[in-house]
Coordinates of N, CA, C and O in Angstrom, one line a residue:
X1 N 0.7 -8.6 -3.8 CA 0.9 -8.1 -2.5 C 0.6 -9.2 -1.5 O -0.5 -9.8 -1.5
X2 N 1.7 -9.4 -0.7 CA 1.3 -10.6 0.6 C 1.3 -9.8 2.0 O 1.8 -8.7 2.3
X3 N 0.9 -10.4 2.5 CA 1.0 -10.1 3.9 C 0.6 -11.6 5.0 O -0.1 -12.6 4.7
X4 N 1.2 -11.5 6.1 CA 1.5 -12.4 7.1 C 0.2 -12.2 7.9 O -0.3 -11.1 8.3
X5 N -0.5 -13.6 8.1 CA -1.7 -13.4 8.9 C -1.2 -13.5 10.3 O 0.0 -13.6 10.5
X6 N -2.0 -13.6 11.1 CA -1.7 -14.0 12.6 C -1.0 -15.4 13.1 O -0.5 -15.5 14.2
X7 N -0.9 -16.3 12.3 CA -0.4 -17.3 12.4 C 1.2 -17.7 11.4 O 1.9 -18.7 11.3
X8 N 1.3 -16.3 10.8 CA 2.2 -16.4 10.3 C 2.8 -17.2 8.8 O 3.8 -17.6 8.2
X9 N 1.5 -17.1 8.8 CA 1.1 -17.8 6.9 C 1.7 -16.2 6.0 O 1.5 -15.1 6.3
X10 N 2.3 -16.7 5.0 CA 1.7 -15.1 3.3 C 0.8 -16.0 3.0 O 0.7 -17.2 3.0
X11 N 0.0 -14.6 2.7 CA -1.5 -15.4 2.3 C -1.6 -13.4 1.1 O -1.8 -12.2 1.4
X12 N -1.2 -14.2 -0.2 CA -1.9 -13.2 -1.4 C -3.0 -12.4 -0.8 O -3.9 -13.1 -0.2
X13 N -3.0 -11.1 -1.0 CA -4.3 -9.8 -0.8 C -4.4 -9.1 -2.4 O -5.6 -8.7 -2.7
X14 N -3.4 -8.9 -3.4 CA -3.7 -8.9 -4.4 C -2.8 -8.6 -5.6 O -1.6 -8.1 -5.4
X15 N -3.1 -8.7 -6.2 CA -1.9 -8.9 -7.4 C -1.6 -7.4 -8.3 O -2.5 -6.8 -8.9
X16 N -0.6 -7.1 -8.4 CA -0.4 -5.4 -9.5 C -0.3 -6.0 -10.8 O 0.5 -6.9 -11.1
X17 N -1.1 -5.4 -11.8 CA -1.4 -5.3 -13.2 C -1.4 -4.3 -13.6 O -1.8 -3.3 -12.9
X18 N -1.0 -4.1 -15.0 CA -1.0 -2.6 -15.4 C -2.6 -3.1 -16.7 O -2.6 -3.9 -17.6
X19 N -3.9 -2.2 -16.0 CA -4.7 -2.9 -16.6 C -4.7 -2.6 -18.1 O -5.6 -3.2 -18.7
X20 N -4.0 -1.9 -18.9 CA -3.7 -1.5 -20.0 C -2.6 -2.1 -20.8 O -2.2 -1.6 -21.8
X21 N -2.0 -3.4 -20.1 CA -1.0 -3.3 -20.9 C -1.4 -4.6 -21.4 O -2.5 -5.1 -21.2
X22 N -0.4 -5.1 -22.0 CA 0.2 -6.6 -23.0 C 1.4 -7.7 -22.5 O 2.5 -7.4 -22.3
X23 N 1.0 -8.5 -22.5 CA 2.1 -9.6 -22.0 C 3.5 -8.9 -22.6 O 4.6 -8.8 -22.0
X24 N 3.3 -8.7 -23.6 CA 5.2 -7.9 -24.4 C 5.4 -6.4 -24.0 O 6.4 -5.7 -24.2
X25 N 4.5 -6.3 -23.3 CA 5.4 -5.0 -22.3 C 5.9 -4.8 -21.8 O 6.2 -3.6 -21.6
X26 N 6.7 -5.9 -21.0 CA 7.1 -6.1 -19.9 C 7.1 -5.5 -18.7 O 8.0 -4.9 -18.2
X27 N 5.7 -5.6 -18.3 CA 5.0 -4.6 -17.1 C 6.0 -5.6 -16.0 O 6.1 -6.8 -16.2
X28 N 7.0 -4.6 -14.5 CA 7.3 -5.5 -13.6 C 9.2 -5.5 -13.9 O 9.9 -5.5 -12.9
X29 N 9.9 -5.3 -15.1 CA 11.0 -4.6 -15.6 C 12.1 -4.3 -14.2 O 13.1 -4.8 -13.7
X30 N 11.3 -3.0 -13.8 CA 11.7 -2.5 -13.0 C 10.7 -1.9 -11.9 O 9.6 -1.6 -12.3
X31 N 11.1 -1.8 -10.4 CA 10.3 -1.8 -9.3 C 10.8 -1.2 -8.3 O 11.9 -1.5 -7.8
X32 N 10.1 -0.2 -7.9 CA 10.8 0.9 -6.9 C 10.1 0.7 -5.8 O 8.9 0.5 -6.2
X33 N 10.2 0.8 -4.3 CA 9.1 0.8 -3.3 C 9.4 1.5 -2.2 O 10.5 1.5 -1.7
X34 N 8.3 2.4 -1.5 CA 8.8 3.0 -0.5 C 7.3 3.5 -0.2 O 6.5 4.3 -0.6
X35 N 7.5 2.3 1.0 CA 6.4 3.0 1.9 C 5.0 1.6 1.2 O 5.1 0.4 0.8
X36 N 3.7 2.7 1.5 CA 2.5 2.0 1.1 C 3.1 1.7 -0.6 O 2.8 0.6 -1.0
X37 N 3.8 2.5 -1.4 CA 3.7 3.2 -2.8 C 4.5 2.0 -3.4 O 5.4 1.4 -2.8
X38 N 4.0 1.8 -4.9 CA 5.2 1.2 -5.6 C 5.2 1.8 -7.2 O 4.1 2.2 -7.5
X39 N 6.1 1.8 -8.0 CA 6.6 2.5 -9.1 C 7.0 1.6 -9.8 O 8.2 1.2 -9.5
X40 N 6.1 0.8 -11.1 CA 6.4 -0.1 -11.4 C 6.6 0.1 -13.1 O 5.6 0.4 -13.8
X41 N 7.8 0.1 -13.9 CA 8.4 0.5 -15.2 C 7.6 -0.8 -15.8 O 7.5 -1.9 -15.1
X42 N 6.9 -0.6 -17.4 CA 6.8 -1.0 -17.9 C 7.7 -0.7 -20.0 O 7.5 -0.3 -21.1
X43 N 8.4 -1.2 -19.5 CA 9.5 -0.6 -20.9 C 9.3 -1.1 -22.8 O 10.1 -1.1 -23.8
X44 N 8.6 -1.2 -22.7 CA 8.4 -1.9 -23.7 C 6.9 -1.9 -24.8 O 6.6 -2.4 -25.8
X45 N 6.3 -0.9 -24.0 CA 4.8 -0.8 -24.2 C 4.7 0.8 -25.6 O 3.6 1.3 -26.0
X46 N 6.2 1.1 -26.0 CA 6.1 1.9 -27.3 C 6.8 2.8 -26.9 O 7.9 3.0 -27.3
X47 N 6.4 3.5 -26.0 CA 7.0 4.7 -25.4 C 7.6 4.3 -23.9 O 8.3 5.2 -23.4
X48 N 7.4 3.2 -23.2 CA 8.1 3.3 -22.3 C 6.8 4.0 -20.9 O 6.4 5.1 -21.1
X49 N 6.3 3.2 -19.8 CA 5.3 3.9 -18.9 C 5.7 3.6 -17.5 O 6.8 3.0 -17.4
X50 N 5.2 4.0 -16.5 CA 5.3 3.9 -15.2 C 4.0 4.3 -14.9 O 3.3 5.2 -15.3
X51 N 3.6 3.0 -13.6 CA 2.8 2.6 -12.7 C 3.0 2.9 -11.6 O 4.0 2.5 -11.0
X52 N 1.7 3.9 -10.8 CA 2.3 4.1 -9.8 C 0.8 3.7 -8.5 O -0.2 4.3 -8.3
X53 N 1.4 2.4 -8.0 CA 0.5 2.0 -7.0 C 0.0 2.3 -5.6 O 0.7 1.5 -5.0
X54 N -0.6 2.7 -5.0 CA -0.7 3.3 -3.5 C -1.5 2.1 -2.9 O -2.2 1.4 -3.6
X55 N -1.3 1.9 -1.8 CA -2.5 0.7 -0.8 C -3.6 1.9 -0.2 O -3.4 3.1 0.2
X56 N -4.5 1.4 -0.4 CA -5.8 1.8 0.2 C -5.8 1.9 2.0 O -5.9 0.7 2.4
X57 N -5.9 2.8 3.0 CA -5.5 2.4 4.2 C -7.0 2.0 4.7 O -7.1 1.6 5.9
X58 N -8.2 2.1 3.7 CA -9.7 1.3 4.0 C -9.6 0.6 3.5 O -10.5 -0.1 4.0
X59 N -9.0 -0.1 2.6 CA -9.5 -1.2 2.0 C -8.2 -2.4 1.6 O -7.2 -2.3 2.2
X60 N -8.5 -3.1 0.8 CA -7.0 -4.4 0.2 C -7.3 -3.2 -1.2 O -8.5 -3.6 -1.1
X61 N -7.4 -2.7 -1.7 CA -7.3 -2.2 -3.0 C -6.0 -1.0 -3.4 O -5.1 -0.4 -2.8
X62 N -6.5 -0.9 -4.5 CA -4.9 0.2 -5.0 C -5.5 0.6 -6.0 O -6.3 0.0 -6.7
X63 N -4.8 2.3 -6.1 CA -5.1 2.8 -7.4 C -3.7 2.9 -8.2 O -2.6 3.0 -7.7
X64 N -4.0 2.8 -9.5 CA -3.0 3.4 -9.9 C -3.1 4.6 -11.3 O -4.1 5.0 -11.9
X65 N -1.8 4.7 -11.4 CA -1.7 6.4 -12.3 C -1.0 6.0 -13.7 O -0.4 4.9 -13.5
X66 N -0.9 6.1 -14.4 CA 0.2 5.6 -15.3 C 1.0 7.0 -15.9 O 0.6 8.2 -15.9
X67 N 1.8 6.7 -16.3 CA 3.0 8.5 -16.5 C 3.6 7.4 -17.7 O 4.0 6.2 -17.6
X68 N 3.6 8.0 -18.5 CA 4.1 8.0 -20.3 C 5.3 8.8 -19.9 O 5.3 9.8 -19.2
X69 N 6.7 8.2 -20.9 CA 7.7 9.2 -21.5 C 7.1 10.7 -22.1 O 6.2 10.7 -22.9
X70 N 7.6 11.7 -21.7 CA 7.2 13.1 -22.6 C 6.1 13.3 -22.3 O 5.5 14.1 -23.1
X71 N 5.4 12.8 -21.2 CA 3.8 13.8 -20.8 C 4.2 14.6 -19.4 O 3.3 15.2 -18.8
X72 N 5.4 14.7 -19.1 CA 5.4 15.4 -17.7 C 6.2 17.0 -18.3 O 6.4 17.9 -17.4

């Protein structure tokens, strides 16, 4: 995640990882965004998952959720 300081630098605030996964996941695949949110496909992790990131509106931080094929 970047953002523009006052001077008009990107200056990195922090990076999305799916903290569960594996370089052969291919966490990043696919990437949906709208808004604070992003929906990030990881296809490759067995069954196929989705990451779903929000911005923190206190903090640089983010949570995320993970949704597996066939748990919904």
């Amino acid at each position: 995640i970047f953002e523009k300081d006052t001077s008009g630098n990107w200056i990195q605030m922090a990076k999305l990882t799916a903290g569960d996964g594996d370089f052969s996941d291919l966490f990043g695949t696919s990437v949906s965004l709208n808004g604070e949110r992003a929906l990030i496909g990881a296809s490759q992790d067995g069954f196929g998952s989705a990451y779903i990131f929000e911005k923190d509106t206190s903090a640089l931080s983010s949570h995320n959720f993970r949704i597996r094929s066939g748990t919904i």
